[in-house]
Short mmCIF file of N, CA and C in Angstrom, two decimals:
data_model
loop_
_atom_site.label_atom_id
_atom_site.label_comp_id
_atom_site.label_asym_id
_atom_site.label_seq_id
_atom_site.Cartn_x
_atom_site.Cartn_y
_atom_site.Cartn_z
N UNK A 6 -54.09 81.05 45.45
CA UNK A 6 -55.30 81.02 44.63
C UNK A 6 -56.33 81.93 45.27
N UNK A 7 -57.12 83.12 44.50
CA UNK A 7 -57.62 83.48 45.19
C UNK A 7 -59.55 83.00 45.18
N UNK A 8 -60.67 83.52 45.54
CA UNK A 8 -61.56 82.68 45.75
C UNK A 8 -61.87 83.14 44.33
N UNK A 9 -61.99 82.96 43.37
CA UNK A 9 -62.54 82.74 42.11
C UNK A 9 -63.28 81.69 42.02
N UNK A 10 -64.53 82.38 40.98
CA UNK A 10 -65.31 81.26 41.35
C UNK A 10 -65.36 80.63 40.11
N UNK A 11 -65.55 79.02 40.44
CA UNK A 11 -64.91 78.00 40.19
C UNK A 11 -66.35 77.42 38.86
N UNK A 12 -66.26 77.05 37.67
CA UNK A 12 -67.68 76.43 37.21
C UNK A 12 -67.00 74.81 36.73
N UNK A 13 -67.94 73.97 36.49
CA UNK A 13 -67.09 72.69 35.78
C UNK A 13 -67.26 72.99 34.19
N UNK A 14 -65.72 72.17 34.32
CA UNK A 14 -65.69 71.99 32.44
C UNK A 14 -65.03 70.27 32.19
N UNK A 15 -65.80 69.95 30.75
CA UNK A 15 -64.85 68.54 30.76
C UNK A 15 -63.71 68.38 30.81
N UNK A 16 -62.84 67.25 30.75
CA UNK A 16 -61.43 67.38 31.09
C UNK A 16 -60.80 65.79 30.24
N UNK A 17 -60.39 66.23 29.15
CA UNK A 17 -59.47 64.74 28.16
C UNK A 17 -58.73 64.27 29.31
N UNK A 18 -58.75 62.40 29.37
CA UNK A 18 -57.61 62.14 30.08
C UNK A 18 -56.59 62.28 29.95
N UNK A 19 -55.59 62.59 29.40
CA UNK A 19 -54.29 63.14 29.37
C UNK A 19 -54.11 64.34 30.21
N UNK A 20 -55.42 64.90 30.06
CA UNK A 20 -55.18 66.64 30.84
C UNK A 20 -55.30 66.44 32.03
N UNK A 21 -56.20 65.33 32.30
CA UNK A 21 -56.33 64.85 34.04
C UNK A 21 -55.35 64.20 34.44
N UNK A 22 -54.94 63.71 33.84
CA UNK A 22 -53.49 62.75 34.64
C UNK A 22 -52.26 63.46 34.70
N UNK A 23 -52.52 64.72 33.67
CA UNK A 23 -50.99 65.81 33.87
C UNK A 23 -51.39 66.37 35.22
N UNK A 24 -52.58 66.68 35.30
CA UNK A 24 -52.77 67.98 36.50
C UNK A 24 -52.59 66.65 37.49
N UNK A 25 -53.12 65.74 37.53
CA UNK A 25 -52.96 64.56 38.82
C UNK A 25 -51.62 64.52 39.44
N UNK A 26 -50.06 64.33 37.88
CA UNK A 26 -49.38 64.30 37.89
C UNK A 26 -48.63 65.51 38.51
N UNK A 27 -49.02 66.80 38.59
CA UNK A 27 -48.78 67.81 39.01
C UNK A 27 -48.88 68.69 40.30
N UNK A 28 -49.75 67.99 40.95
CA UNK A 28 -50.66 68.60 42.08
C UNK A 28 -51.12 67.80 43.11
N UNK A 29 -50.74 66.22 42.72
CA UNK A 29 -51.64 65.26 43.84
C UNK A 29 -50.49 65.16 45.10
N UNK A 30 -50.90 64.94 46.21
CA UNK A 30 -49.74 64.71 46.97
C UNK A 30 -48.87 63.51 47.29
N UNK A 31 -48.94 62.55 47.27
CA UNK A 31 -48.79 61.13 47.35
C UNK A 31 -49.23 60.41 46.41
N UNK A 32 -49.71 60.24 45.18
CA UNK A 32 -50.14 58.99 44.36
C UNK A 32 -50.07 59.68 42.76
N UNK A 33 -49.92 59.01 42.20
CA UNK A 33 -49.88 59.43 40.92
C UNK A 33 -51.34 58.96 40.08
N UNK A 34 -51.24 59.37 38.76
CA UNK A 34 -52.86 59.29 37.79
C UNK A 34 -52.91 58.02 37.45
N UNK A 35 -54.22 57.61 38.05
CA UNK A 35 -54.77 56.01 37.94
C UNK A 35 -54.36 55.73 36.54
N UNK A 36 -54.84 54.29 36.05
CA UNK A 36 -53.95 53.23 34.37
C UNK A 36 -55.12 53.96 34.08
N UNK A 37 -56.54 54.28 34.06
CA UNK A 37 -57.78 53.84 33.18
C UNK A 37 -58.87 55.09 34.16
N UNK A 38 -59.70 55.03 33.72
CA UNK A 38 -60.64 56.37 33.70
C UNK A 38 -62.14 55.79 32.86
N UNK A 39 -63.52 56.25 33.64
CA UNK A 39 -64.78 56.46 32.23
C UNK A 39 -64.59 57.92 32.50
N UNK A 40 -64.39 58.43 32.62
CA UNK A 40 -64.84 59.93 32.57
C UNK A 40 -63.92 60.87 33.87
N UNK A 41 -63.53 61.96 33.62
CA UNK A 41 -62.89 62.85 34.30
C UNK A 41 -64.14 64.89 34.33
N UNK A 42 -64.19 65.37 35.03
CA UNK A 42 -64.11 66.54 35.07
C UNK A 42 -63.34 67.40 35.78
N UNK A 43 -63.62 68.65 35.16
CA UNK A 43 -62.58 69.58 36.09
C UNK A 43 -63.32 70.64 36.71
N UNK A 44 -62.28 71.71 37.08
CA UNK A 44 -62.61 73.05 37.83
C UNK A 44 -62.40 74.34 37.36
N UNK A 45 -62.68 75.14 36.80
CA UNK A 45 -62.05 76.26 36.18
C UNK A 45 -62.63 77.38 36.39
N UNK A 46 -61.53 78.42 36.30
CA UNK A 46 -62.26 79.88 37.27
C UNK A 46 -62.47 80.78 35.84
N UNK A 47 -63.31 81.86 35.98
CA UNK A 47 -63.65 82.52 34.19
C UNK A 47 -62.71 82.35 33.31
N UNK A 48 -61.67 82.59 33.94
CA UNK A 48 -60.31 82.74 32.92
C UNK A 48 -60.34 81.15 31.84
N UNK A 49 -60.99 80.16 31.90
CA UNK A 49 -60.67 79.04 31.83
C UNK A 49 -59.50 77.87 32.36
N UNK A 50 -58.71 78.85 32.80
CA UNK A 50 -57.80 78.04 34.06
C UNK A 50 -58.52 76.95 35.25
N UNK A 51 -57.71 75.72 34.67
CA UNK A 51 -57.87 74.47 35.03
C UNK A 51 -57.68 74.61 36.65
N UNK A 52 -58.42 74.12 37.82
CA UNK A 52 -57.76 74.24 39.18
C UNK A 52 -57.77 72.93 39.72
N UNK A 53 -58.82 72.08 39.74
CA UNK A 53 -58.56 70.82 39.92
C UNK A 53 -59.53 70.24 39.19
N UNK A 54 -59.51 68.76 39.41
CA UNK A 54 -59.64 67.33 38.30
C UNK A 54 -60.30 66.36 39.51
N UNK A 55 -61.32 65.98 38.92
CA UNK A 55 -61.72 64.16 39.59
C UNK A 55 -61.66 63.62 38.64
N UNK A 56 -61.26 62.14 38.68
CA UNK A 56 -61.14 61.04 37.67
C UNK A 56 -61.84 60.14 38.34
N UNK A 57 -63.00 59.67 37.61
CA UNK A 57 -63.90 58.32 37.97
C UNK A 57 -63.57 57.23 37.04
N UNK A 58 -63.47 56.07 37.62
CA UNK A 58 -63.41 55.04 37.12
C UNK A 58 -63.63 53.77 37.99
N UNK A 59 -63.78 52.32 37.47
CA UNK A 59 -64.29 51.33 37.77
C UNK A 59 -63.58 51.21 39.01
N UNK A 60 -64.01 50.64 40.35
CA UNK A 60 -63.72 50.31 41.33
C UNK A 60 -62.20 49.20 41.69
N UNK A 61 -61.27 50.34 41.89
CA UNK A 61 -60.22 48.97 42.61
C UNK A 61 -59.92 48.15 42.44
N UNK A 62 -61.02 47.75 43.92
CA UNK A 62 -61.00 46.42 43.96
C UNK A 62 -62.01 45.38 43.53
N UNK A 63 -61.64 44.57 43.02
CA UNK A 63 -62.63 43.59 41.81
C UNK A 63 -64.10 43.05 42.66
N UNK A 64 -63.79 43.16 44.13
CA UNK A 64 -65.02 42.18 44.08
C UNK A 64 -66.05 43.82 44.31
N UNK A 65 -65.73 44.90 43.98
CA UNK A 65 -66.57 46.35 44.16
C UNK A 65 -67.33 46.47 42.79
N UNK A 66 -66.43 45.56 41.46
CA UNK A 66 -66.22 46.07 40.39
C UNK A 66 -67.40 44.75 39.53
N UNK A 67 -68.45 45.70 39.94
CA UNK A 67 -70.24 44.44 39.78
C UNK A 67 -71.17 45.28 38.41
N UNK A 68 -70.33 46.39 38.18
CA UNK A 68 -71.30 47.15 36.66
C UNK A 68 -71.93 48.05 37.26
N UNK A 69 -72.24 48.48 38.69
CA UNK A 69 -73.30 49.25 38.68
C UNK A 69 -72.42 50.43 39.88
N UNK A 70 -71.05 50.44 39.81
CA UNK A 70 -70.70 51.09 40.75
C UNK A 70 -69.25 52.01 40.13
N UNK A 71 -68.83 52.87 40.46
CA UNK A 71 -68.17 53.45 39.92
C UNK A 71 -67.34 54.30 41.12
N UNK A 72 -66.08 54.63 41.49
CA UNK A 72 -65.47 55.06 42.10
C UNK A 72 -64.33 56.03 41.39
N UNK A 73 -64.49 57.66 42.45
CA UNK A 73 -63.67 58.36 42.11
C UNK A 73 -62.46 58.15 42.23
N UNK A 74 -61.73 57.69 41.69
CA UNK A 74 -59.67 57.13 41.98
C UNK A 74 -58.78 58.10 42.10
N UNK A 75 -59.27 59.23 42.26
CA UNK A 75 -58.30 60.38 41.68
C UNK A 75 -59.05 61.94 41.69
N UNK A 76 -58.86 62.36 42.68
CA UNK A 76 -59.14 64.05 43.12
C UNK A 76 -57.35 64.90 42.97
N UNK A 77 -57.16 66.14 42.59
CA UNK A 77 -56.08 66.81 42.56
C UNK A 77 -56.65 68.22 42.52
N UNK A 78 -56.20 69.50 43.12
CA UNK A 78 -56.00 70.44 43.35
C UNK A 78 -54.97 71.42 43.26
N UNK A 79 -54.84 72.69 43.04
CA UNK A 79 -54.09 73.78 43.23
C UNK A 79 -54.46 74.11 44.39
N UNK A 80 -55.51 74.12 45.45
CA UNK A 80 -55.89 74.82 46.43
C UNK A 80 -57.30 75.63 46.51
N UNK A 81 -57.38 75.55 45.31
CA UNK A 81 -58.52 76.32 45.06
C UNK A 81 -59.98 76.09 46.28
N UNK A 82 -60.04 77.02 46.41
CA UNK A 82 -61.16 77.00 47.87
C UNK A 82 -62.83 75.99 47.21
N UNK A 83 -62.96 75.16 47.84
CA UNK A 83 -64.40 74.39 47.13
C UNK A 83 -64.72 73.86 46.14
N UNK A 84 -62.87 73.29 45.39
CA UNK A 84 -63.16 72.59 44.26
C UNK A 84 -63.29 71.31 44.41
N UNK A 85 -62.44 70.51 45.60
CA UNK A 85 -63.18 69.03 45.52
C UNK A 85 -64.62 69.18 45.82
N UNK A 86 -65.08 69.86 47.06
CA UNK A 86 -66.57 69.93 46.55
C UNK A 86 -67.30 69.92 45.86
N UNK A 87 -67.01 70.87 44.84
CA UNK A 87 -67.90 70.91 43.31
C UNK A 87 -67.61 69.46 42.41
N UNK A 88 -66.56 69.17 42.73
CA UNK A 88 -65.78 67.99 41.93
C UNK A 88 -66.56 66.43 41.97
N UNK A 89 -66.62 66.41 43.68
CA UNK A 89 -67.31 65.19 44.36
C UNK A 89 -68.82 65.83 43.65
N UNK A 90 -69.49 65.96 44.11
CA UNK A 90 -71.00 66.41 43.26
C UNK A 90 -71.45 66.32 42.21
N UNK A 91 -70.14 67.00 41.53
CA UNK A 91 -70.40 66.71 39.96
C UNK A 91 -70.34 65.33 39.55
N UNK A 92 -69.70 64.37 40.66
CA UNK A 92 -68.97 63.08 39.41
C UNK A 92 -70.07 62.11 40.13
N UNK A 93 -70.96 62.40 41.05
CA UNK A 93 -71.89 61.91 41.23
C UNK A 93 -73.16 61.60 40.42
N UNK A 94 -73.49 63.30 40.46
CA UNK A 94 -74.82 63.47 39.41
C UNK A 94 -74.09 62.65 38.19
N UNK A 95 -73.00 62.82 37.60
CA UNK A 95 -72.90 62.57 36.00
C UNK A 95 -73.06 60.94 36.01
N UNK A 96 -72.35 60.34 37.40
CA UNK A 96 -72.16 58.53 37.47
C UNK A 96 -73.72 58.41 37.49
N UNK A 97 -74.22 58.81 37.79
CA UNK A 97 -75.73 58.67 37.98
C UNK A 97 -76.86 58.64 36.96
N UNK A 98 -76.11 59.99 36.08
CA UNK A 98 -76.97 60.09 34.93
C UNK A 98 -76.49 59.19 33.77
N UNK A 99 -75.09 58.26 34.11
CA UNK A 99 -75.02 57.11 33.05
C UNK A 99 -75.78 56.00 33.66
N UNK A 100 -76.00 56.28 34.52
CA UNK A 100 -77.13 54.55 35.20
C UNK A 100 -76.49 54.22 36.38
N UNK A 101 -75.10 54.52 36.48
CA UNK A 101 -74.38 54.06 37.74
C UNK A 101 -75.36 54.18 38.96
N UNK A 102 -75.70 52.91 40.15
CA UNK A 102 -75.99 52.82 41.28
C UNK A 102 -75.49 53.41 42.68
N UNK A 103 -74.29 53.35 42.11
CA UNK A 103 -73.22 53.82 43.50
C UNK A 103 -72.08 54.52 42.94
N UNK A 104 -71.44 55.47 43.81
CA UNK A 104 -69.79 56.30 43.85
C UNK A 104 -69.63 56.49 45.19
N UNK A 105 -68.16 55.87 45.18
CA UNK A 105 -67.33 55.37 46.01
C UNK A 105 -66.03 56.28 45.97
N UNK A 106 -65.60 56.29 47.41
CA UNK A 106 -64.31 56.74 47.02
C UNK A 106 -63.19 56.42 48.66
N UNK A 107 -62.38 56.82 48.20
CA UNK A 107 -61.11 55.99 49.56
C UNK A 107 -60.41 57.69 50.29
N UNK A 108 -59.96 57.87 51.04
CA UNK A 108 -59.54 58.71 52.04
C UNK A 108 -58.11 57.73 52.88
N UNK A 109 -57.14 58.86 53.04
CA UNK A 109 -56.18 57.87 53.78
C UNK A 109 -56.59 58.29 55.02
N UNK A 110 -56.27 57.24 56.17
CA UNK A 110 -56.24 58.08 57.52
C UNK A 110 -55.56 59.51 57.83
N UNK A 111 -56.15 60.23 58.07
CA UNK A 111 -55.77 61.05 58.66
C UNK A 111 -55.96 62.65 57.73
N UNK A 112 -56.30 62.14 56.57
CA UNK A 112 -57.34 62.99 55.37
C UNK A 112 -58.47 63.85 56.84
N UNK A 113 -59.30 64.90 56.03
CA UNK A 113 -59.88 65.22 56.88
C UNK A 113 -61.35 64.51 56.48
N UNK A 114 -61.75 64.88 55.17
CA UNK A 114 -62.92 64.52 54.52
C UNK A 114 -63.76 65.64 54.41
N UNK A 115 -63.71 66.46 54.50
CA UNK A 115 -64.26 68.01 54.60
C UNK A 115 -64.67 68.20 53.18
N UNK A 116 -64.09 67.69 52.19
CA UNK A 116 -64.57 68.29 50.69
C UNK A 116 -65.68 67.23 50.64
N UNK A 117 -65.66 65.97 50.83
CA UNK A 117 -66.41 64.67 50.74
C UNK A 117 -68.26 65.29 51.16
N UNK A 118 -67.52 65.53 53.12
CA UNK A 118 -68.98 65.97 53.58
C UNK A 118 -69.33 67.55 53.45
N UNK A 119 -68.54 67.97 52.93
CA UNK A 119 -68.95 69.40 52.06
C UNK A 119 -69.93 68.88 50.34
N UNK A 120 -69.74 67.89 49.97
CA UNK A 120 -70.74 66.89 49.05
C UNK A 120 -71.61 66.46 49.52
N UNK A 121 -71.96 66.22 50.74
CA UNK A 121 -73.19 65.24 51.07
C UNK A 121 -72.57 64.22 51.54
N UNK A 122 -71.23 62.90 51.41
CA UNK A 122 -71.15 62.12 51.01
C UNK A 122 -70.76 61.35 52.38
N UNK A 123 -71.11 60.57 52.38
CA UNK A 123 -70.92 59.76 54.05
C UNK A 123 -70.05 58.63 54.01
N UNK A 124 -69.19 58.46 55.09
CA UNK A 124 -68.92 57.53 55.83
C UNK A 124 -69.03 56.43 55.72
N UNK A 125 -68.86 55.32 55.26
CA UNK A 125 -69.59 54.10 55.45
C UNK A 125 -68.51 53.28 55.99
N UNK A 126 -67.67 52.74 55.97
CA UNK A 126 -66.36 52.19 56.73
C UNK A 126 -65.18 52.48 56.88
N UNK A 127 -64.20 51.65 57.30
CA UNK A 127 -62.93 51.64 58.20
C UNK A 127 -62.44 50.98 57.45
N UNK A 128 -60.90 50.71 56.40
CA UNK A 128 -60.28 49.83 56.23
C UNK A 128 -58.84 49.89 57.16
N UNK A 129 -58.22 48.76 57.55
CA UNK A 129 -57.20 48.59 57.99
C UNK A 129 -56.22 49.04 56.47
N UNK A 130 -54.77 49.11 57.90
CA UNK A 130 -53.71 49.09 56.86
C UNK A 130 -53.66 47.60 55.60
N UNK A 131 -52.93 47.59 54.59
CA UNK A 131 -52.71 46.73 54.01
C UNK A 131 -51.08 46.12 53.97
N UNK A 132 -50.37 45.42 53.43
CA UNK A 132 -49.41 45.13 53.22
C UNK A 132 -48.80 45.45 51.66
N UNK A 133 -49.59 45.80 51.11
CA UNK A 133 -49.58 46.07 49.63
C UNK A 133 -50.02 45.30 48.74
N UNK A 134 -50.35 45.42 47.42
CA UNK A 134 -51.03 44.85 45.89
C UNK A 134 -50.02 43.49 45.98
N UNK A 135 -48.83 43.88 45.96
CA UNK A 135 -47.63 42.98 45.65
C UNK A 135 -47.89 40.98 45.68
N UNK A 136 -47.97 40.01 44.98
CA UNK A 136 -47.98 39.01 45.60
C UNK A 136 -47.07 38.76 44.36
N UNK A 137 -46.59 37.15 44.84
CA UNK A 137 -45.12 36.34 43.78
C UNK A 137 -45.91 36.33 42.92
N UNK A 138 -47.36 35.27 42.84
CA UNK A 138 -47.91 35.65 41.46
C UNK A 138 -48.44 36.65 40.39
N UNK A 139 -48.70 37.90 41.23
CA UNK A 139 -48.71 39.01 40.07
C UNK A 139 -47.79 40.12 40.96
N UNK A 140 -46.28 39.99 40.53
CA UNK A 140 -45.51 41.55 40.99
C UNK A 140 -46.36 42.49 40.51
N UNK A 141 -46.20 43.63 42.05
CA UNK A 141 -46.39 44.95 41.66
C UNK A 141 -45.45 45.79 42.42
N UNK A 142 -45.28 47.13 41.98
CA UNK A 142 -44.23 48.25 43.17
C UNK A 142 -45.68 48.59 43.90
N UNK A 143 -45.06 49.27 44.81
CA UNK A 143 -45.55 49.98 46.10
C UNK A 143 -46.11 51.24 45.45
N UNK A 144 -46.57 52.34 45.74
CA UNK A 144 -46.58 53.75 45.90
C UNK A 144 -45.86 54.52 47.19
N UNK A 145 -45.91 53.70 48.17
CA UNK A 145 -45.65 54.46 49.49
C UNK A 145 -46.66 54.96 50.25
N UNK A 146 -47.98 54.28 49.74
CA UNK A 146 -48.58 54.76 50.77
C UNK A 146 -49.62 53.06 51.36
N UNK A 147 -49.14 51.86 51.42
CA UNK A 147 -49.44 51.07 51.18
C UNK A 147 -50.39 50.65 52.41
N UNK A 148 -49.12 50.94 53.15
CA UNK A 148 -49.83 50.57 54.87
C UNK A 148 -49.95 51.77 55.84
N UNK A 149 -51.49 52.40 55.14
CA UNK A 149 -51.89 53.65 55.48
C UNK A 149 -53.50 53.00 55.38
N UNK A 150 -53.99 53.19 56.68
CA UNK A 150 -55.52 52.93 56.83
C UNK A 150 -56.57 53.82 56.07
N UNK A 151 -57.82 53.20 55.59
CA UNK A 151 -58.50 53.91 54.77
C UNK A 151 -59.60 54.25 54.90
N UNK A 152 -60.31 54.87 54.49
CA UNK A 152 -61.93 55.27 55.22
C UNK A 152 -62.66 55.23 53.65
N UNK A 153 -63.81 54.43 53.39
CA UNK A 153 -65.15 54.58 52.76
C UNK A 153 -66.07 55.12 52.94
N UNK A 154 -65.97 55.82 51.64
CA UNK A 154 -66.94 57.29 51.50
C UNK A 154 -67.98 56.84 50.27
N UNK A 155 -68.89 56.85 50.52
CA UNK A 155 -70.28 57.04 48.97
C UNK A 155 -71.16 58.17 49.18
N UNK A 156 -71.48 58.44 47.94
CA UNK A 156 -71.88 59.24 47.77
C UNK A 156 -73.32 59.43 47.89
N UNK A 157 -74.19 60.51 48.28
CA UNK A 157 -75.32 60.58 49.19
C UNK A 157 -76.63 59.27 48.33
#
């Protein structure tokens, strides 16, 4: 990819969850979405996608908070940057209080604090979603420690 420069355009969920489906490295395109944007260089060529939607985990999930679930790339130089920023201002300009987002260990976070967006905790590994009363599969990335990021 070369540095073309990058402007946002909206993005239908279907188109975000193909490119998610296409480009993410480990996880596939979240069930549900409020809103997605993308990245695109003059040509209108798509380079990457954030997908925001309601928080995870339920006790995050209070109406006034909103978390990105879903960043994907071609490589393109400074598109999660633009990506994280954008899905801020927009969570913001629907009323949203907070944007949130998860990092596995060992992520760098460089597009995050290339946003502004800080740090705020440490999660341990997990064991997975899975319990007898509600089966779920794995992804494979289950018991991989996590870092909390919001946005400035």
């Amino acid at each position: 990819m070369s540095d073309a420069r990058l402007h946002l355009v909206p993005v239908r969920s279907r188109e975000a969850k193909d490119f998610v489906l296409a480009w993410h490295r480990h996880q596939p395109p979240p069930a549900g979405q409020i809103f997605a944007v993308g990245a695109a260089d003059e040509t209108g060529t798509l380079h990457a996608v954030a997908i925001v939607g309601r928080p995870v985990a339920r006790h995050l999930d209070d109406g006034a908070i909103l978390e990105v679930t879903r960043t994907a790339s071609d490589g393109a130089r400074n598109a999660n940057s633009l990506l994280y920023g954008a899905s801020w201002r927009a969570a913001k300009a629907l009323g949203y209080r907070r944007l949130i987002t998860f990092t596995q260990e060992g992520e760098s976070g460089a597009s995050l604090r290339g946003a502004g967006w800080h740090l705020i905790a440490s999660r341990p590994p997990r064991a997975g979603w899975h319990t007898p009363s509600r089966p779920r599969a794995g992804h494979g990335n289950d018991r991989s420690a996590r870092l909390l990021w919001q946005a400035p």
